[in-house]
Amino acid sequence: MLRDMNMNALRHFEAVARRGRVSKAAEELRVTTSAVSQQIRLLEQQFGVLLFRRENRRLIPTEEGERLYIATSQAFRMVAEVHSAIVRQRQMRQFIMRVSPSFGVRWLGPRVKSFLDQNPDWSVRVDATPEFTDFETEIVDLDLRYGSDPRSGMHEVCVMQDFILPMCSPAYLETLRAFSDDPMEQLCHAQLIDSVKTFYRWDVWLNQRGGATVPSVYALRFDRSSMAIQLAADGAGVTLESAVLAWRELATGALVPLSDRLDVIEFSGYHVVCPPRHTNRRIVRLFTEWMLEEGGRHEAEVRTYLTDRGCPIVLEGGPAQDWGGGEGPARPMPHDAQ
């Protein structure tokens, strides 16, 4: 039955029922009045009923015509909405990136609206995963990675430095000061929260400083920086973590540096990474420029916070580690595996 329906006649019928006059429908459809009248007659013949009655020089739908008008107007409106959605989707350009989860949630998420506001014609998809992109087999524009791997053959741009330091809640710091004023001695009595997927873990950091005895087993171990930061803010211990990721807690006072006598490690933290051929993509350039601006602003904020508190900042390139774990090119560790 549907395949026998005269869709052109239905379109003319709907316009007449909505406008009330053949002449107005003809003007809207850009056809002659006789063409509209002919289509209405064909439709009435197909249905076998009158669809309009004339009243004060207007065409008023009959009971059958009213039922048909309700159905056709709803159908045409739905088709128009779907058409608009399809056109918008076709016109909207898609940008796909991959980020480490804690960075995506804690840093990128609260700021990404400004990028969207500056680039309203782009749809954005963010995959928060620790897995690095295989650009030869996956459709991704860029990775936002933690750490650098100059041997990978990828185009890399450092968009923000990171700052690593021991931190804890103010209340927990007071309990440690009851043992000693020496921060390294305090760590001997502290519950150390271990972020197992970070560049700088407690064993590396402590060994480099020749201080407290390194525990062989940590009671609190997490593969998510966000979890380690939250636990420290809750007063469970001391975490060795990123000031970039913990900025909200540091800014509000939920976390504080353990001591202004301990070095803060600064190194090249966050990088936009993609194959060299992707640098020709406009969205890659736009996002990199935005990250440099936003990252630079936040980096300055963190640096000022640490400097105002007298924390010495030491520039390092990151620990020398065999990230590859076997044959083939080495790859940087993700900041976390969330």
mmCIF file of C-alpha atoms in Angstrom:
data_model
loop_
_atom_site.group_PDB
_atom_site.id
_atom_site.type_symbol
_atom_site.label_atom_id
_atom_site.label_comp_id
_atom_site.label_asym_id
_atom_site.label_seq_id
_atom_site.Cartn_x
_atom_site.Cartn_y
_atom_site.Cartn_z
ATOM 1 C CA MET A 1 0.000 0.000 0.000
ATOM 2 C CA LEU A 2 2.795 2.426 0.953
ATOM 3 C CA ARG A 3 4.595 1.983 -2.362
ATOM 4 C CA ASP A 4 1.388 3.004 -4.173
ATOM 5 C CA MET A 5 1.095 6.200 -2.119
ATOM 6 C CA ASN A 6 1.524 9.381 -4.122
ATOM 7 C CA MET A 7 4.122 11.174 -1.967
ATOM 8 C CA ASN A 8 4.070 14.282 -4.139
ATOM 9 C CA ALA A 9 0.308 14.536 -3.677
ATOM 10 C CA LEU A 10 0.733 14.149 0.096
ATOM 11 C CA ARG A 11 3.207 17.028 0.121
ATOM 12 C CA HIS A 12 0.714 19.232 -1.742
ATOM 13 C CA PHE A 13 -2.107 18.123 0.561
ATOM 14 C CA GLU A 14 -0.135 18.947 3.708
ATOM 15 C CA ALA A 15 0.705 22.432 2.418
ATOM 16 C CA VAL A 16 -2.954 23.193 1.559
ATOM 17 C CA ALA A 17 -4.191 21.885 4.924
ATOM 18 C CA ARG A 18 -1.616 23.977 6.764
ATOM 19 C CA ARG A 19 -2.004 27.183 4.725
ATOM 20 C CA GLY A 20 -5.783 26.922 4.099
ATOM 21 C CA ARG A 21 -5.601 28.111 0.488
ATOM 22 C CA VAL A 22 -4.468 26.516 -2.758
ATOM 23 C CA SER A 23 -2.800 29.757 -3.843
ATOM 24 C CA LYS A 24 -0.660 29.969 -0.688
ATOM 25 C CA ALA A 25 0.330 26.302 -0.973
ATOM 26 C CA ALA A 26 1.270 26.827 -4.634
ATOM 27 C CA GLU A 27 3.414 29.840 -3.678
ATOM 28 C CA GLU A 28 5.208 27.840 -0.976
ATOM 29 C CA LEU A 29 5.795 24.839 -3.257
ATOM 30 C CA ARG A 30 6.651 27.069 -6.232
ATOM 31 C CA VAL A 31 4.147 25.428 -8.548
ATOM 32 C CA THR A 32 0.926 26.574 -10.218
ATOM 33 C CA THR A 33 -2.428 26.540 -8.455
ATOM 34 C CA SER A 34 -3.752 24.110 -11.056
ATOM 35 C CA ALA A 35 -0.909 21.700 -10.250
ATOM 36 C CA VAL A 36 -1.860 21.786 -6.558
ATOM 37 C CA SER A 37 -5.552 21.285 -7.309
ATOM 38 C CA GLN A 38 -4.746 18.341 -9.567
ATOM 39 C CA GLN A 39 -2.679 16.638 -6.854
ATOM 40 C CA ILE A 40 -5.480 17.069 -4.299
ATOM 41 C CA ARG A 41 -8.005 15.516 -6.743
ATOM 42 C CA LEU A 42 -5.645 12.574 -7.364
ATOM 43 C CA LEU A 43 -5.257 12.008 -3.630
ATOM 44 C CA GLU A 44 -9.032 12.145 -3.025
ATOM 45 C CA GLN A 45 -9.524 9.630 -5.809
ATOM 46 C CA GLN A 46 -6.916 7.336 -4.238
ATOM 47 C CA PHE A 47 -8.540 7.540 -0.791
ATOM 48 C CA GLY A 48 -12.090 7.589 -2.133
ATOM 49 C CA VAL A 49 -13.185 10.410 0.185
ATOM 50 C CA LEU A 50 -13.290 14.195 0.187
ATOM 51 C CA LEU A 51 -10.353 15.635 2.082
ATOM 52 C CA PHE A 52 -11.450 19.306 2.159
ATOM 53 C CA ARG A 53 -14.587 21.377 2.428
ATOM 54 C CA ARG A 54 -14.772 25.030 1.425
ATOM 55 C CA GLU A 55 -15.670 27.482 4.189
ATOM 56 C CA ASN A 56 -15.418 31.284 3.861
ATOM 57 C CA ARG A 57 -13.035 31.048 0.925
ATOM 58 C CA ARG A 58 -10.762 28.697 2.908
ATOM 59 C CA LEU A 59 -10.252 24.975 2.511
ATOM 60 C CA ILE A 60 -10.910 23.195 5.797
ATOM 61 C CA PRO A 61 -9.897 19.508 6.169
ATOM 62 C CA THR A 62 -12.776 17.097 6.585
ATOM 63 C CA GLU A 63 -12.656 14.551 9.401
ATOM 64 C CA GLU A 64 -10.739 12.172 7.131
ATOM 65 C CA GLY A 65 -8.586 15.056 5.894
ATOM 66 C CA GLU A 66 -7.745 16.093 9.480
ATOM 67 C CA ARG A 67 -6.556 12.570 10.304
ATOM 68 C CA LEU A 68 -4.395 12.543 7.185
ATOM 69 C CA TYR A 69 -3.029 16.016 7.943
ATOM 70 C CA ILE A 70 -1.942 15.025 11.461
ATOM 71 C CA ALA A 71 -0.123 11.980 10.098
ATOM 72 C CA THR A 72 1.540 13.766 7.175
ATOM 73 C CA SER A 73 2.629 16.825 9.195
ATOM 74 C CA GLN A 74 4.237 14.617 11.845
ATOM 75 C CA ALA A 75 5.934 12.485 9.197
ATOM 76 C CA PHE A 76 7.290 15.473 7.249
ATOM 77 C CA ARG A 77 8.530 17.110 10.466
ATOM 78 C CA MET A 78 10.393 13.950 11.462
ATOM 79 C CA VAL A 79 11.941 13.644 8.012
ATOM 80 C CA ALA A 80 13.023 17.312 8.161
ATOM 81 C CA GLU A 81 14.638 16.807 11.580
ATOM 82 C CA VAL A 82 16.505 13.714 10.409
ATOM 83 C CA HIS A 83 17.622 15.540 7.278
ATOM 84 C CA SER A 84 18.969 18.430 9.368
ATOM 85 C CA ALA A 85 20.808 16.043 11.675
ATOM 86 C CA ILE A 86 22.381 14.211 8.742
ATOM 87 C CA VAL A 87 23.466 17.478 7.122
ATOM 88 C CA ARG A 88 24.953 18.771 10.407
ATOM 89 C CA GLN A 89 26.836 15.515 10.901
ATOM 90 C CA ARG A 90 28.155 15.649 7.357
ATOM 91 C CA GLN A 91 29.257 19.261 7.771
ATOM 92 C CA MET A 92 30.756 18.655 11.223
ATOM 93 C CA ARG A 93 34.393 17.673 11.002
ATOM 94 C CA GLN A 94 35.567 15.028 13.463
ATOM 95 C CA PHE A 95 38.637 15.241 15.668
ATOM 96 C CA ILE A 96 39.780 12.096 17.516
ATOM 97 C CA MET A 97 42.464 12.073 20.200
ATOM 98 C CA ARG A 98 43.712 9.675 22.829
ATOM 99 C CA VAL A 99 44.788 10.726 26.334
ATOM 100 C CA SER A 100 45.777 9.094 29.587
ATOM 101 C CA PRO A 101 42.683 8.734 31.795
ATOM 102 C CA SER A 102 43.666 10.721 34.879
ATOM 103 C CA PHE A 103 44.914 13.593 32.735
ATOM 104 C CA GLY A 104 41.754 13.434 30.659
ATOM 105 C CA VAL A 105 39.477 13.599 33.690
ATOM 106 C CA ARG A 106 41.478 15.913 35.941
ATOM 107 C CA TRP A 107 43.037 18.392 33.499
ATOM 108 C CA LEU A 108 41.630 18.154 29.986
ATOM 109 C CA GLY A 109 37.978 17.611 30.897
ATOM 110 C CA PRO A 110 37.506 20.873 32.843
ATOM 111 C CA ARG A 111 39.236 22.882 30.082
ATOM 112 C CA VAL A 112 38.149 21.274 26.824
ATOM 113 C CA LYS A 113 35.039 23.479 26.535
ATOM 114 C CA SER A 114 37.235 26.449 25.695
ATOM 115 C CA PHE A 115 38.682 24.480 22.772
ATOM 116 C CA LEU A 116 35.185 23.550 21.615
ATOM 117 C CA ASP A 117 34.073 27.177 21.881
ATOM 118 C CA GLN A 118 36.983 28.224 19.670
ATOM 119 C CA ASN A 119 36.295 25.435 17.164
ATOM 120 C CA PRO A 120 32.497 24.980 17.014
ATOM 121 C CA ASP A 121 32.564 23.306 13.594
ATOM 122 C CA TRP A 122 34.429 20.276 14.924
ATOM 123 C CA SER A 123 33.031 17.273 16.713
ATOM 124 C CA VAL A 124 35.469 15.923 19.284
ATOM 125 C CA ARG A 125 35.990 12.375 20.469
ATOM 126 C CA VAL A 126 38.359 11.708 23.370
ATOM 127 C CA ASP A 127 39.467 8.163 24.162
ATOM 128 C CA ALA A 128 40.777 8.071 27.735
ATOM 129 C CA THR A 129 43.036 5.037 27.700
ATOM 130 C CA PRO A 130 46.639 4.173 28.595
ATOM 131 C CA GLU A 131 47.080 2.373 25.290
ATOM 132 C CA PHE A 132 49.100 4.197 22.674
ATOM 133 C CA THR A 133 47.671 4.578 19.196
ATOM 134 C CA ASP A 134 48.827 2.439 16.312
ATOM 135 C CA PHE A 135 48.490 5.180 13.727
ATOM 136 C CA GLU A 136 48.918 2.718 10.869
ATOM 137 C CA THR A 137 45.768 0.782 11.768
ATOM 138 C CA GLU A 138 43.664 3.154 13.927
ATOM 139 C CA ILE A 139 41.797 6.306 12.958
ATOM 140 C CA VAL A 140 43.163 8.796 15.496
ATOM 141 C CA ASP A 141 44.477 12.309 14.880
ATOM 142 C CA LEU A 142 46.885 12.512 17.809
ATOM 143 C CA ASP A 143 47.901 11.168 21.209
ATOM 144 C CA LEU A 144 48.405 13.355 24.251
ATOM 145 C CA ARG A 145 51.113 11.384 26.033
ATOM 146 C CA TYR A 146 53.038 11.660 29.258
ATOM 147 C CA GLY A 147 56.767 11.531 28.673
ATOM 148 C CA SER A 148 58.792 11.565 25.498
ATOM 149 C CA ASP A 149 60.134 8.871 23.206
ATOM 150 C CA PRO A 150 62.379 10.511 20.582
ATOM 151 C CA ARG A 151 63.183 7.099 19.079
ATOM 152 C CA SER A 152 59.614 6.440 17.993
ATOM 153 C CA GLY A 153 59.839 8.418 14.727
ATOM 154 C CA MET A 154 56.725 10.380 15.722
ATOM 155 C CA HIS A 155 56.263 14.127 15.603
ATOM 156 C CA GLU A 156 56.291 15.347 19.222
ATOM 157 C CA VAL A 157 55.599 18.736 20.763
ATOM 158 C CA CYS A 158 55.982 19.303 24.507
ATOM 159 C CA VAL A 159 52.930 21.290 25.538
ATOM 160 C CA MET A 160 53.403 21.368 29.308
ATOM 161 C CA GLN A 161 56.062 20.674 31.923
ATOM 162 C CA ASP A 162 55.201 18.550 34.930
ATOM 163 C CA PHE A 163 56.274 18.916 38.559
ATOM 164 C CA ILE A 164 56.667 15.878 40.814
ATOM 165 C CA LEU A 165 56.808 16.192 44.584
ATOM 166 C CA PRO A 166 55.718 14.432 47.778
ATOM 167 C CA MET A 167 52.424 15.790 49.052
ATOM 168 C CA CYS A 168 49.878 14.990 51.724
ATOM 169 C CA SER A 169 46.973 16.520 53.592
ATOM 170 C CA PRO A 170 47.730 19.290 56.119
ATOM 171 C CA ALA A 171 46.451 17.115 58.974
ATOM 172 C CA TYR A 172 48.678 14.194 57.970
ATOM 173 C CA LEU A 173 51.670 16.526 57.760
ATOM 174 C CA GLU A 174 51.073 17.581 61.346
ATOM 175 C CA THR A 175 51.202 13.952 62.491
ATOM 176 C CA LEU A 176 54.546 13.504 60.699
ATOM 177 C CA ARG A 177 55.995 16.632 62.290
ATOM 178 C CA ALA A 178 55.373 15.020 65.667
ATOM 179 C CA PHE A 179 58.123 12.518 64.758
ATOM 180 C CA SER A 180 60.672 14.901 63.277
ATOM 181 C CA ASP A 181 61.260 18.187 61.503
ATOM 182 C CA ASP A 182 63.430 16.403 58.922
ATOM 183 C CA PRO A 183 61.258 15.513 55.893
ATOM 184 C CA MET A 184 63.337 12.447 55.031
ATOM 185 C CA GLU A 185 62.947 11.208 58.593
ATOM 186 C CA GLN A 186 59.233 11.940 58.373
ATOM 187 C CA LEU A 187 58.991 9.638 55.344
ATOM 188 C CA CYS A 188 60.357 6.783 57.467
ATOM 189 C CA HIS A 189 57.185 7.068 59.572
ATOM 190 C CA ALA A 190 54.792 7.830 56.727
ATOM 191 C CA GLN A 191 52.381 5.624 54.870
ATOM 192 C CA LEU A 192 53.659 5.895 51.304
ATOM 193 C CA ILE A 193 51.023 5.796 48.574
ATOM 194 C CA ASP A 194 52.565 4.181 45.516
ATOM 195 C CA SER A 195 51.419 5.170 42.000
ATOM 196 C CA VAL A 196 52.676 2.136 40.151
ATOM 197 C CA LYS A 197 52.467 3.473 36.577
ATOM 198 C CA THR A 198 54.212 6.827 37.005
ATOM 199 C CA PHE A 199 57.719 7.770 35.868
ATOM 200 C CA TYR A 200 58.880 8.638 39.369
ATOM 201 C CA ARG A 201 57.949 6.012 41.910
ATOM 202 C CA TRP A 202 59.009 6.120 45.525
ATOM 203 C CA ASP A 203 61.884 3.670 45.101
ATOM 204 C CA VAL A 204 63.454 5.745 42.288
ATOM 205 C CA TRP A 205 62.907 9.035 44.087
ATOM 206 C CA LEU A 206 64.233 7.826 47.457
ATOM 207 C CA ASN A 207 67.242 6.044 45.965
ATOM 208 C CA GLN A 208 68.232 9.167 44.039
ATOM 209 C CA ARG A 209 68.180 11.140 47.285
ATOM 210 C CA GLY A 210 69.887 8.533 49.439
ATOM 211 C CA GLY A 211 67.439 9.118 52.226
ATOM 212 C CA ALA A 212 64.901 6.933 53.929
ATOM 213 C CA THR A 213 64.923 3.170 53.722
ATOM 214 C CA VAL A 214 62.950 2.023 50.699
ATOM 215 C CA PRO A 215 60.100 -0.296 51.690
ATOM 216 C CA SER A 216 60.018 -3.570 49.817
ATOM 217 C CA VAL A 217 56.229 -3.658 49.894
ATOM 218 C CA TYR A 218 53.805 -0.727 49.821
ATOM 219 C CA ALA A 219 50.547 -1.123 51.683
ATOM 220 C CA LEU A 220 48.813 1.312 49.325
ATOM 221 C CA ARG A 221 49.432 0.787 45.598
ATOM 222 C CA PHE A 222 47.341 2.208 42.760
ATOM 223 C CA ASP A 223 47.620 2.241 38.989
ATOM 224 C CA ARG A 224 45.535 5.408 38.815
ATOM 225 C CA SER A 225 47.058 8.750 39.716
ATOM 226 C CA SER A 226 43.616 10.153 40.449
ATOM 227 C CA MET A 227 43.075 7.473 43.112
ATOM 228 C CA ALA A 228 46.461 8.078 44.757
ATOM 229 C CA ILE A 229 45.841 11.836 44.841
ATOM 230 C CA GLN A 230 42.368 11.421 46.317
ATOM 231 C CA LEU A 231 43.609 9.043 48.997
ATOM 232 C CA ALA A 232 46.358 11.471 50.002
ATOM 233 C CA ALA A 233 43.828 14.306 50.189
ATOM 234 C CA ASP A 234 41.725 12.089 52.455
ATOM 235 C CA GLY A 235 44.670 11.855 54.873
ATOM 236 C CA ALA A 236 45.749 8.265 54.215
ATOM 237 C CA GLY A 237 49.430 8.994 53.577
ATOM 238 C CA VAL A 238 51.995 10.718 51.376
ATOM 239 C CA THR A 239 51.871 10.460 47.592
ATOM 240 C CA LEU A 240 54.659 11.233 45.125
ATOM 241 C CA GLU A 241 52.635 12.700 42.345
ATOM 242 C CA SER A 242 52.120 15.255 39.615
ATOM 243 C CA ALA A 243 51.315 18.797 40.697
ATOM 244 C CA VAL A 244 49.528 19.215 37.355
ATOM 245 C CA LEU A 245 47.125 16.391 38.150
ATOM 246 C CA ALA A 246 46.807 17.346 41.821
ATOM 247 C CA TRP A 247 46.370 21.055 41.128
ATOM 248 C CA ARG A 248 42.763 21.235 42.333
ATOM 249 C CA GLU A 249 43.746 19.776 45.714
ATOM 250 C CA LEU A 250 46.869 21.943 45.992
ATOM 251 C CA ALA A 251 44.993 25.109 45.057
ATOM 252 C CA THR A 252 42.246 24.462 47.621
ATOM 253 C CA GLY A 253 44.646 23.367 50.362
ATOM 254 C CA ALA A 254 43.417 19.777 50.493
ATOM 255 C CA LEU A 255 47.019 18.795 49.702
ATOM 256 C CA VAL A 256 50.267 20.559 50.608
ATOM 257 C CA PRO A 257 53.913 19.899 49.727
ATOM 258 C CA LEU A 258 55.533 17.672 52.326
ATOM 259 C CA SER A 259 58.415 20.120 52.735
ATOM 260 C CA ASP A 260 60.040 23.142 51.117
ATOM 261 C CA ARG A 261 63.376 21.412 51.765
ATOM 262 C CA LEU A 262 62.713 18.705 49.182
ATOM 263 C CA ASP A 263 63.363 19.188 45.479
ATOM 264 C CA VAL A 264 60.457 19.410 43.086
ATOM 265 C CA ILE A 265 61.304 17.498 39.919
ATOM 266 C CA GLU A 266 60.434 19.397 36.751
ATOM 267 C CA PHE A 267 60.589 17.604 33.444
ATOM 268 C CA SER A 268 59.094 17.534 29.985
ATOM 269 C CA GLY A 269 55.748 16.028 30.868
ATOM 270 C CA TYR A 270 52.938 16.245 28.336
ATOM 271 C CA HIS A 271 53.412 15.851 24.597
ATOM 272 C CA VAL A 272 51.222 16.005 21.537
ATOM 273 C CA VAL A 273 52.313 12.975 19.499
ATOM 274 C CA CYS A 274 51.345 12.008 15.958
ATOM 275 C CA PRO A 275 52.907 10.800 12.708
ATOM 276 C CA PRO A 276 54.688 13.623 10.831
ATOM 277 C CA ARG A 277 52.055 13.414 8.073
ATOM 278 C CA HIS A 278 49.322 14.387 10.554
ATOM 279 C CA THR A 279 50.909 17.804 11.085
ATOM 280 C CA ASN A 280 49.308 18.809 7.777
ATOM 281 C CA ARG A 281 45.884 18.401 9.380
ATOM 282 C CA ARG A 282 44.440 21.727 10.445
ATOM 283 C CA ILE A 283 42.829 20.311 13.590
ATOM 284 C CA VAL A 284 46.164 18.931 14.793
ATOM 285 C CA ARG A 285 47.696 22.372 14.458
ATOM 286 C CA LEU A 286 44.716 24.019 16.171
ATOM 287 C CA PHE A 287 44.758 21.623 19.106
ATOM 288 C CA THR A 288 48.533 21.841 19.518
ATOM 289 C CA GLU A 289 48.358 25.642 19.593
ATOM 290 C CA TRP A 290 45.521 25.506 22.121
ATOM 291 C CA MET A 291 47.416 23.032 24.319
ATOM 292 C CA LEU A 292 50.552 25.200 24.234
ATOM 293 C CA GLU A 293 48.499 28.189 25.362
ATOM 294 C CA GLU A 294 46.465 26.388 28.032
ATOM 295 C CA GLY A 295 49.408 24.261 29.152
ATOM 296 C CA GLY A 296 51.689 27.279 29.397
ATOM 297 C CA ARG A 297 49.135 29.162 31.477
ATOM 298 C CA HIS A 298 48.662 26.245 33.864
ATOM 299 C CA GLU A 299 52.386 25.519 34.057
ATOM 300 C CA ALA A 300 53.010 29.124 35.127
ATOM 301 C CA GLU A 301 50.269 28.804 37.752
ATOM 302 C CA VAL A 302 51.829 25.690 39.269
ATOM 303 C CA ARG A 303 55.337 27.142 39.125
ATOM 304 C CA THR A 304 54.210 30.292 40.937
ATOM 305 C CA TYR A 305 52.475 28.217 43.615
ATOM 306 C CA LEU A 306 55.621 26.169 44.282
ATOM 307 C CA THR A 307 57.962 29.154 44.158
ATOM 308 C CA ASP A 308 55.800 31.145 46.576
ATOM 309 C CA ARG A 309 56.096 28.275 49.038
ATOM 310 C CA GLY A 310 59.866 28.154 48.719
ATOM 311 C CA CYS A 311 59.988 24.732 47.061
ATOM 312 C CA PRO A 312 63.204 24.320 45.036
ATOM 313 C CA ILE A 313 62.513 23.209 41.456
ATOM 314 C CA VAL A 314 65.112 21.004 39.775
ATOM 315 C CA LEU A 315 64.945 20.422 36.027
ATOM 316 C CA GLU A 316 65.437 16.792 35.058
ATOM 317 C CA GLY A 317 64.875 14.851 31.877
ATOM 318 C CA GLY A 318 63.068 11.981 33.537
ATOM 319 C CA PRO A 319 64.557 8.751 34.861
ATOM 320 C CA ALA A 320 66.566 6.559 32.517
ATOM 321 C CA GLN A 321 64.523 3.393 32.147
ATOM 322 C CA ASP A 322 64.141 0.695 29.516
ATOM 323 C CA TRP A 323 60.565 1.474 28.550
ATOM 324 C CA GLY A 324 60.640 -1.078 25.755
ATOM 325 C CA GLY A 325 60.869 -4.173 27.918
ATOM 326 C CA GLY A 326 62.253 -6.239 25.049
ATOM 327 C CA GLU A 327 63.050 -6.075 21.364
ATOM 328 C CA GLY A 328 61.786 -3.335 19.118
ATOM 329 C CA PRO A 329 61.498 0.423 19.674
ATOM 330 C CA ALA A 330 61.010 1.615 23.230
ATOM 331 C CA ARG A 331 57.845 3.427 24.180
ATOM 332 C CA PRO A 332 57.143 5.871 27.022
ATOM 333 C CA MET A 333 55.101 4.717 29.961
ATOM 334 C CA PRO A 334 51.644 6.227 30.267
ATOM 335 C CA HIS A 335 51.225 8.458 33.296
ATOM 336 C CA ASP A 336 48.612 6.071 34.563
ATOM 337 C CA ALA A 337 46.650 3.100 33.308
ATOM 338 C CA GLN A 338 43.171 4.282 34.185
#
